[in-house]
Amino acid sequence: NTHENKVRSTSHFVRSTKKKLQSLKSDIDDMEQRKRQGQERIDKLHKVLKIMDQIDAASLENDLASSTSDTSFSNDKVQSLIEDLGDTFSAEEISSLKFYEVLLPSLLGPMVERRLQMWNPIMDDPSVTKRLVQSTLAVASRKGKHNDTPECVATKSSMFV
């Protein structure tokens, strides 16, 4: 009878230990998955910071160039950086971050404001005004895409309203 109790007790201990081992393995897998996701987020944020720094540098370049020439944006570089920034996020992240309604206008707003401060509609040639307006609208647009998409409309209306 005592021997049977010892065998039963040992068998129960082995089964219990196996369940705990499986649970611990599952916890380890979950933690490794969360660690990977955390590292992906960190990498994504580093990329976003790098792109935002490049946008700032391009904006500064544009400011320096505009003080010597005209008040239009150097669209290609800024647009390319904006597209890179948008491509960094998933569709779900773009929606939750309100990328087109809040984030993008907050990045572009100061650039547009600086351009408008330099603009003199009475003294400037009409071609300068036309370039300013076109370049301002173009920088809020997506290259190769329809510019009447809700995203583009939201960006433009957020920037100018």
mmCIF file with all atom_site columns, C-alpha atoms in Angstrom, residues 8-71:
data_model
loop_
_atom_site.group_PDB
_atom_site.id
_atom_site.type_symbol
_atom_site.label_atom_id
_atom_site.label_alt_id
_atom_site.label_comp_id
_atom_site.label_asym_id
_atom_site.label_entity_id
_atom_site.label_seq_id
_atom_site.pdbx_PDB_ins_code
_atom_site.Cartn_x
_atom_site.Cartn_y
_atom_site.Cartn_z
_atom_site.occupancy
_atom_site.B_iso_or_equiv
_atom_site.pdbx_formal_charge
_atom_site.auth_seq_id
_atom_site.auth_comp_id
_atom_site.auth_asym_id
_atom_site.auth_atom_id
_atom_site.pdbx_PDB_model_num
ATOM 1  C CA . ARG A 1 8  ? 1.047  7.454  -7.448  1.00 0.00 ? 8  ARG A CA 1
ATOM 2  C CA . SER A 1 9  ? 2.626  10.426 -5.770  1.00 0.00 ? 9  SER A CA 1
ATOM 3  C CA . THR A 1 10 ? 5.666  10.249 -8.043  1.00 0.00 ? 10 THR A CA 1
ATOM 4  C CA . SER A 1 11 ? 3.457  9.842  -11.132 1.00 0.00 ? 11 SER A CA 1
ATOM 5  C CA . HIS A 1 12 ? 1.411  12.884 -10.123 1.00 0.00 ? 12 HIS A CA 1
ATOM 6  C CA . PHE A 1 13 ? 4.612  14.862 -9.506  1.00 0.00 ? 13 PHE A CA 1
ATOM 7  C CA . VAL A 1 14 ? 5.949  13.911 -12.984 1.00 0.00 ? 14 VAL A CA 1
ATOM 8  C CA . ARG A 1 15 ? 2.685  14.901 -14.711 1.00 0.00 ? 15 ARG A CA 1
ATOM 9  C CA . SER A 1 16 ? 2.532  18.154 -12.771 1.00 0.00 ? 16 SER A CA 1
ATOM 10 C CA . THR A 1 17 ? 6.153  18.928 -13.637 1.00 0.00 ? 17 THR A CA 1
ATOM 11 C CA . LYS A 1 18 ? 5.524  18.208 -17.336 1.00 0.00 ? 18 LYS A CA 1
ATOM 12 C CA . LYS A 1 19 ? 2.571  20.619 -17.339 1.00 0.00 ? 19 LYS A CA 1
ATOM 13 C CA . LYS A 1 20 ? 4.676  23.273 -15.645 1.00 0.00 ? 20 LYS A CA 1
ATOM 14 C CA . LEU A 1 21 ? 7.456  22.686 -18.167 1.00 0.00 ? 21 LEU A CA 1
ATOM 15 C CA . GLN A 1 22 ? 5.015  23.097 -21.067 1.00 0.00 ? 22 GLN A CA 1
ATOM 16 C CA . SER A 1 23 ? 3.621  26.246 -19.466 1.00 0.00 ? 23 SER A CA 1
ATOM 17 C CA . LEU A 1 24 ? 7.122  27.662 -19.008 1.00 0.00 ? 24 LEU A CA 1
ATOM 18 C CA . LYS A 1 25 ? 8.022  26.847 -22.621 1.00 0.00 ? 25 LYS A CA 1
ATOM 19 C CA . SER A 1 26 ? 4.868  28.631 -23.757 1.00 0.00 ? 26 SER A CA 1
ATOM 20 C CA . ASP A 1 27 ? 5.757  31.639 -21.571 1.00 0.00 ? 27 ASP A CA 1
ATOM 21 C CA . ILE A 1 28 ? 9.259  31.697 -23.057 1.00 0.00 ? 28 ILE A CA 1
ATOM 22 C CA . ASP A 1 29 ? 7.830  31.620 -26.602 1.00 0.00 ? 29 ASP A CA 1
ATOM 23 C CA . ASP A 1 30 ? 5.440  34.471 -25.735 1.00 0.00 ? 30 ASP A CA 1
ATOM 24 C CA . MET A 1 31 ? 8.257  36.538 -24.242 1.00 0.00 ? 31 MET A CA 1
ATOM 25 C CA . GLU A 1 32 ? 10.474 35.935 -27.263 1.00 0.00 ? 32 GLU A CA 1
ATOM 26 C CA . GLN A 1 33 ? 7.616  37.007 -29.543 1.00 0.00 ? 33 GLN A CA 1
ATOM 27 C CA . ARG A 1 34 ? 7.073  40.180 -27.486 1.00 0.00 ? 34 ARG A CA 1
ATOM 28 C CA . LYS A 1 35 ? 10.818 40.828 -27.545 1.00 0.00 ? 35 LYS A CA 1
ATOM 29 C CA . ARG A 1 36 ? 10.835 40.533 -31.364 1.00 0.00 ? 36 ARG A CA 1
ATOM 30 C CA . GLN A 1 37 ? 7.831  42.839 -31.624 1.00 0.00 ? 37 GLN A CA 1
ATOM 31 C CA . GLY A 1 38 ? 9.501  45.330 -29.291 1.00 0.00 ? 38 GLY A CA 1
ATOM 32 C CA . GLN A 1 39 ? 12.681 45.260 -31.364 1.00 0.00 ? 39 GLN A CA 1
ATOM 33 C CA . GLU A 1 40 ? 10.646 45.768 -34.552 1.00 0.00 ? 40 GLU A CA 1
ATOM 34 C CA . ARG A 1 41 ? 8.987  48.803 -32.959 1.00 0.00 ? 41 ARG A CA 1
ATOM 35 C CA . ILE A 1 42 ? 12.351 50.185 -31.879 1.00 0.00 ? 42 ILE A CA 1
ATOM 36 C CA . ASP A 1 43 ? 13.748 49.702 -35.386 1.00 0.00 ? 43 ASP A CA 1
ATOM 37 C CA . LYS A 1 44 ? 10.663 51.352 -36.883 1.00 0.00 ? 44 LYS A CA 1
ATOM 38 C CA . LEU A 1 45 ? 10.959 54.329 -34.519 1.00 0.00 ? 45 LEU A CA 1
ATOM 39 C CA . HIS A 1 46 ? 14.651 54.721 -35.386 1.00 0.00 ? 46 HIS A CA 1
ATOM 40 C CA . LYS A 1 47 ? 13.702 54.760 -39.058 1.00 0.00 ? 47 LYS A CA 1
ATOM 41 C CA . VAL A 1 48 ? 10.943 57.310 -38.416 1.00 0.00 ? 48 VAL A CA 1
ATOM 42 C CA . LEU A 1 49 ? 13.342 59.561 -36.489 1.00 0.00 ? 49 LEU A CA 1
ATOM 43 C CA . LYS A 1 50 ? 15.899 59.322 -39.275 1.00 0.00 ? 50 LYS A CA 1
ATOM 44 C CA . ILE A 1 51 ? 13.288 60.239 -41.906 1.00 0.00 ? 51 ILE A CA 1
ATOM 45 C CA . MET A 1 52 ? 11.999 63.133 -39.774 1.00 0.00 ? 52 MET A CA 1
ATOM 46 C CA . ASP A 1 53 ? 15.572 64.428 -39.400 1.00 0.00 ? 53 ASP A CA 1
ATOM 47 C CA . GLN A 1 54 ? 15.971 64.198 -43.179 1.00 0.00 ? 54 GLN A CA 1
ATOM 48 C CA . ILE A 1 55 ? 12.689 66.099 -43.656 1.00 0.00 ? 55 ILE A CA 1
ATOM 49 C CA . ASP A 1 56 ? 13.979 68.804 -41.297 1.00 0.00 ? 56 ASP A CA 1
ATOM 50 C CA . ALA A 1 57 ? 17.271 68.970 -43.206 1.00 0.00 ? 57 ALA A CA 1
ATOM 51 C CA . ALA A 1 58 ? 15.431 69.162 -46.541 1.00 0.00 ? 58 ALA A CA 1
ATOM 52 C CA . SER A 1 59 ? 13.221 71.890 -45.103 1.00 0.00 ? 59 SER A CA 1
ATOM 53 C CA . LEU A 1 60 ? 16.281 73.847 -44.008 1.00 0.00 ? 60 LEU A CA 1
ATOM 54 C CA . GLU A 1 61 ? 17.813 73.335 -47.458 1.00 0.00 ? 61 GLU A CA 1
ATOM 55 C CA . ASN A 1 62 ? 14.591 74.626 -49.013 1.00 0.00 ? 62 ASN A CA 1
ATOM 56 C CA . ASP A 1 63 ? 14.603 77.650 -46.713 1.00 0.00 ? 63 ASP A CA 1
ATOM 57 C CA . LEU A 1 64 ? 18.170 78.503 -47.671 1.00 0.00 ? 64 LEU A CA 1
ATOM 58 C CA . ALA A 1 65 ? 17.465 77.975 -51.372 1.00 0.00 ? 65 ALA A CA 1
ATOM 59 C CA . SER A 1 66 ? 14.264 80.000 -51.265 1.00 0.00 ? 66 SER A CA 1
ATOM 60 C CA . SER A 1 67 ? 15.995 82.983 -49.729 1.00 0.00 ? 67 SER A CA 1
ATOM 61 C CA . THR A 1 68 ? 18.235 83.124 -52.788 1.00 0.00 ? 68 THR A CA 1
ATOM 62 C CA . SER A 1 69 ? 15.780 82.109 -55.515 1.00 0.00 ? 69 SER A CA 1
ATOM 63 C CA . ASP A 1 70 ? 12.034 81.642 -55.155 1.00 0.00 ? 70 ASP A CA 1
ATOM 64 C CA . THR A 1 71 ? 9.559  80.461 -52.537 1.00 0.00 ? 71 THR A CA 1
#
